[in-house]
């Protein structure tokens, strides 16, 4: 295609340009009293680095906040240019004839430590146009999505309007000096619609297979391909608003649904269903674990009705998965109280895969008709690295790798996670070796452990490797490929001399601004119910790389807003996939995601790796909030270099942590 101009709509959150006193009222309503130490530290953290404009000056003068004073302004003393000692309140009365109203509040601090500048909050307005880079809460995220979510027709109209408003062809510099012409319309590209794969369910159901339409299907008249078995289970309710009988009714309905869908689920809990104090979650979980152990049994599934107030999920998962080795299924109290059959069905899908079952498999996989996958034992990896939120300088990045543990079905996965240096994109623990005085050279790493697990699970060593790597930008392609392909090679060679299965290394990219719109929004054969392009739409010409192997795939049906196609870029391919072969495989895998009866937007192994990495961040963040800062008196730079290892995940949870 040559040179192209990419225009898209992007949304960001910004600080509201209000007085700092109004901002502080979000933390403390009564500004006539001094701030408590706890509130003062929260306000200091929230305001640090923000620019403010003074309202009492004849001209706009801005300052960058470096902190807030520990003393209220009425007691905050400094020496002026005349060597006179006076308070901030006295200074503004004498210099500007301004009587400050909120004298109990601390002052904003700007300037340097040697020459601090004290600014009253009531005279300082947050400067407009400053991006808010910290984490948004759930309410803010919902509001942002509601405000910016646009149907494809509206988004395309907005993009066209932006292009017309910018009037590139009328710009002297663009047009006359550089001779660049920008076309009026959007680029037209050829696309193919890949067919949805046939999905296999258990033969005892009235429908043993299904051909999904528009990227979705349902479980009516179907039974899970492999129903799991749950003999030892119980339920803990942490909600205080639910009626006393609801937890029993909910568990009865859930057990009945699991059994009707092909699972073998014991209707009697190992210990009675109980309700516990939401302020004593850890104590309640340990108590359930101990009471089960006293009966000489290992809890297979713990159903948990979450507290009414959000924020406990991470702590529950950390305790269950790193301390007790309990597989758990959390449910929202609002959903539990409805006793809805659709909700029971969705939860049953999750429970089945957590106890070792399979919900559905590809018909072509069972019949060994997937080229370069089912003819020889093949392992499919997914990998991702998540980084801490902006401002969290002491938190490590977390790498996650998952791998398929069954063949030829490729639907069951096992996951491993590892902490690494802050904002390090290359996965460091794919392969590692250490020298032990007694044992000599000791091999390790996530790839090696997963290859061994595949061999134990299938009785085959992998003859092929397909590696889907999420979250790599174009500028890091060569670096990631060099390091991570080398780690895969070393991990294989460490298992057996000369063992080097062919590898296909594919980067999965979601963070881009390429959007695909139907050529005619009114044609029902070109759009799904949300107005987006159809599931299975693939584009591999015109807007793709002229010489390399890449394609855009829209594998899912839109729900709201405009669908974002996933960009798959093949960096290395020793298996010699055809373009059609890899595109069909990737699209078909998107129908095997275990948690719903819909095709998903990115290939499941990459999706599971993403979920596993976020699960591991719960372990770290909850551990830090529970135990306080682990940094002590060290500087931020020192803390970021000292990588805190992740809590050890119990072995029975490694197969299920990303299904939650």
mmCIF file of C-alpha atoms in Angstrom, residues 423-558:
data_model
loop_
_atom_site.group_PDB
_atom_site.id
_atom_site.type_symbol
_atom_site.label_atom_id
_atom_site.label_comp_id
_atom_site.label_asym_id
_atom_site.label_seq_id
_atom_site.Cartn_x
_atom_site.Cartn_y
_atom_site.Cartn_z
ATOM 1 C CA UNK A 423 8.826 -2.891 32.921
ATOM 2 C CA UNK A 424 11.011 -5.665 31.467
ATOM 3 C CA UNK A 425 9.214 -6.923 28.337
ATOM 4 C CA UNK A 426 11.418 -9.928 27.507
ATOM 5 C CA UNK A 427 10.424 -12.994 29.543
ATOM 6 C CA UNK A 428 13.452 -13.822 31.684
ATOM 7 C CA UNK A 429 12.435 -17.220 33.093
ATOM 8 C CA UNK A 430 11.610 -19.129 29.911
ATOM 9 C CA UNK A 431 14.839 -21.058 30.462
ATOM 10 C CA UNK A 432 17.409 -20.785 33.227
ATOM 11 C CA UNK A 433 20.313 -22.869 34.482
ATOM 12 C CA UNK A 434 22.199 -22.738 37.767
ATOM 13 C CA UNK A 435 25.371 -24.386 38.996
ATOM 14 C CA UNK A 436 24.825 -26.514 42.088
ATOM 15 C CA UNK A 437 27.875 -27.718 44.082
ATOM 16 C CA UNK A 438 26.392 -31.213 44.528
ATOM 17 C CA UNK A 439 24.239 -31.728 41.420
ATOM 18 C CA UNK A 440 26.280 -29.734 38.909
ATOM 19 C CA UNK A 441 24.369 -27.860 36.183
ATOM 20 C CA UNK A 442 20.657 -27.660 37.070
ATOM 21 C CA UNK A 443 18.203 -26.814 34.279
ATOM 22 C CA UNK A 444 14.918 -24.992 34.867
ATOM 23 C CA UNK A 445 12.490 -22.424 33.481
ATOM 24 C CA UNK A 446 8.863 -22.239 32.446
ATOM 25 C CA UNK A 447 9.227 -23.726 28.945
ATOM 26 C CA UNK A 448 11.114 -26.752 30.270
ATOM 27 C CA UNK A 449 8.582 -27.378 33.044
ATOM 28 C CA UNK A 450 5.651 -27.171 30.622
ATOM 29 C CA UNK A 451 7.317 -29.494 28.088
ATOM 30 C CA UNK A 452 7.799 -32.048 30.872
ATOM 31 C CA UNK A 453 4.160 -31.611 31.964
ATOM 32 C CA UNK A 454 2.996 -32.190 28.358
ATOM 33 C CA UNK A 455 5.012 -35.417 28.193
ATOM 34 C CA UNK A 456 3.497 -36.649 31.462
ATOM 35 C CA UNK A 457 -0.018 -35.716 30.369
ATOM 36 C CA UNK A 458 0.032 -37.162 26.829
ATOM 37 C CA UNK A 459 2.905 -39.712 26.932
ATOM 38 C CA UNK A 460 4.378 -37.886 23.929
ATOM 39 C CA UNK A 461 7.124 -35.342 23.669
ATOM 40 C CA UNK A 462 6.057 -32.423 21.432
ATOM 41 C CA UNK A 463 7.096 -32.812 17.785
ATOM 42 C CA UNK A 464 6.040 -29.234 17.023
ATOM 43 C CA UNK A 465 5.785 -25.980 18.975
ATOM 44 C CA UNK A 466 3.407 -23.105 18.197
ATOM 45 C CA UNK A 467 4.133 -20.070 20.374
ATOM 46 C CA UNK A 468 1.633 -17.177 20.571
ATOM 47 C CA UNK A 469 3.309 -14.180 22.227
ATOM 48 C CA UNK A 470 1.072 -11.332 23.398
ATOM 49 C CA UNK A 471 1.985 -7.734 24.129
ATOM 50 C CA UNK A 472 5.060 -7.050 21.973
ATOM 51 C CA UNK A 473 5.380 -3.767 20.070
ATOM 52 C CA UNK A 474 6.998 -3.628 16.614
ATOM 53 C CA UNK A 475 10.118 -1.954 17.985
ATOM 54 C CA UNK A 476 10.773 -4.982 20.208
ATOM 55 C CA UNK A 477 10.198 -7.739 17.628
ATOM 56 C CA UNK A 478 13.852 -8.560 16.930
ATOM 57 C CA UNK A 479 14.891 -8.348 20.586
ATOM 58 C CA UNK A 480 12.060 -10.588 21.844
ATOM 59 C CA UNK A 481 12.498 -13.082 19.012
ATOM 60 C CA UNK A 482 16.249 -13.371 19.575
ATOM 61 C CA UNK A 483 16.050 -13.893 23.343
ATOM 62 C CA UNK A 484 12.873 -15.972 23.607
ATOM 63 C CA UNK A 485 13.548 -18.259 20.627
ATOM 64 C CA UNK A 486 16.995 -18.932 22.066
ATOM 65 C CA UNK A 487 15.378 -19.772 25.446
ATOM 66 C CA UNK A 488 12.960 -22.216 23.744
ATOM 67 C CA UNK A 489 15.888 -23.882 21.949
ATOM 68 C CA UNK A 490 17.892 -24.194 25.185
ATOM 69 C CA UNK A 491 14.904 -25.584 27.105
ATOM 70 C CA UNK A 492 14.366 -28.291 24.457
ATOM 71 C CA UNK A 493 18.070 -29.183 24.271
ATOM 72 C CA UNK A 494 18.242 -29.491 28.075
ATOM 73 C CA UNK A 495 15.689 -32.342 27.958
ATOM 74 C CA UNK A 496 17.416 -34.471 25.363
ATOM 75 C CA UNK A 497 20.498 -34.029 23.235
ATOM 76 C CA UNK A 498 19.552 -33.065 19.695
ATOM 77 C CA UNK A 499 15.903 -32.405 20.626
ATOM 78 C CA UNK A 500 14.871 -29.364 18.544
ATOM 79 C CA UNK A 501 11.208 -29.471 17.449
ATOM 80 C CA UNK A 502 10.295 -26.900 14.758
ATOM 81 C CA UNK A 503 8.848 -23.667 16.187
ATOM 82 C CA UNK A 504 6.308 -21.163 14.854
ATOM 83 C CA UNK A 505 6.560 -17.870 16.771
ATOM 84 C CA UNK A 506 3.548 -15.555 16.386
ATOM 85 C CA UNK A 507 3.134 -12.129 18.009
ATOM 86 C CA UNK A 508 -0.441 -11.211 18.997
ATOM 87 C CA UNK A 509 -1.227 -7.476 18.971
ATOM 88 C CA UNK A 510 -4.414 -5.815 20.222
ATOM 89 C CA UNK A 511 -3.104 -2.328 20.977
ATOM 90 C CA UNK A 512 -3.324 -0.739 17.556
ATOM 91 C CA UNK A 513 -5.635 1.707 15.830
ATOM 92 C CA UNK A 514 -6.578 -0.262 12.723
ATOM 93 C CA UNK A 515 -10.363 -0.583 12.486
ATOM 94 C CA UNK A 516 -12.252 -2.531 9.842
ATOM 95 C CA UNK A 517 -15.737 -1.355 8.806
ATOM 96 C CA UNK A 518 -18.248 -3.091 6.522
ATOM 97 C CA UNK A 519 -18.342 -1.618 3.000
ATOM 98 C CA UNK A 520 -22.110 -1.143 3.374
ATOM 99 C CA UNK A 521 -23.543 -0.799 6.894
ATOM 100 C CA UNK A 522 -27.045 -1.615 5.622
ATOM 101 C CA UNK A 523 -26.180 -5.049 4.223
ATOM 102 C CA UNK A 524 -27.060 -7.721 6.765
ATOM 103 C CA UNK A 525 -24.798 -10.273 5.049
ATOM 104 C CA UNK A 526 -21.755 -8.073 5.846
ATOM 105 C CA UNK A 527 -22.488 -7.280 9.498
ATOM 106 C CA UNK A 528 -23.364 -9.005 12.750
ATOM 107 C CA UNK A 529 -26.128 -7.888 15.140
ATOM 108 C CA UNK A 530 -23.954 -5.112 16.607
ATOM 109 C CA UNK A 531 -23.209 -3.630 13.161
ATOM 110 C CA UNK A 532 -19.598 -4.885 13.182
ATOM 111 C CA UNK A 533 -17.848 -6.974 10.550
ATOM 112 C CA UNK A 534 -18.600 -10.685 10.732
ATOM 113 C CA UNK A 535 -16.685 -13.118 12.977
ATOM 114 C CA UNK A 536 -13.951 -14.843 10.972
ATOM 115 C CA UNK A 537 -13.134 -11.780 8.843
ATOM 116 C CA UNK A 538 -9.456 -11.892 7.863
ATOM 117 C CA UNK A 539 -7.406 -9.283 5.973
ATOM 118 C CA UNK A 540 -3.902 -10.211 4.817
ATOM 119 C CA UNK A 541 -3.244 -7.839 1.898
ATOM 120 C CA UNK A 542 -2.938 -4.111 1.219
ATOM 121 C CA UNK A 543 -2.677 -2.886 4.839
ATOM 122 C CA UNK A 544 -0.280 -5.657 5.908
ATOM 123 C CA UNK A 545 3.502 -5.902 5.665
ATOM 124 C CA UNK A 546 4.705 -6.115 2.037
ATOM 125 C CA UNK A 547 7.148 -9.005 2.634
ATOM 126 C CA UNK A 548 6.507 -10.488 6.086
ATOM 127 C CA UNK A 549 3.801 -12.947 7.242
ATOM 128 C CA UNK A 550 1.034 -11.067 9.079
ATOM 129 C CA UNK A 551 -2.737 -10.709 9.033
ATOM 130 C CA UNK A 552 -5.668 -9.046 10.816
ATOM 131 C CA UNK A 553 -8.311 -11.433 12.172
ATOM 132 C CA UNK A 554 -11.673 -10.450 13.642
ATOM 133 C CA UNK A 555 -12.580 -13.765 15.261
ATOM 134 C CA UNK A 556 -15.374 -12.581 17.574
ATOM 135 C CA UNK A 557 -18.872 -11.135 17.327
ATOM 136 C CA UNK A 558 -19.224 -7.567 18.552
#
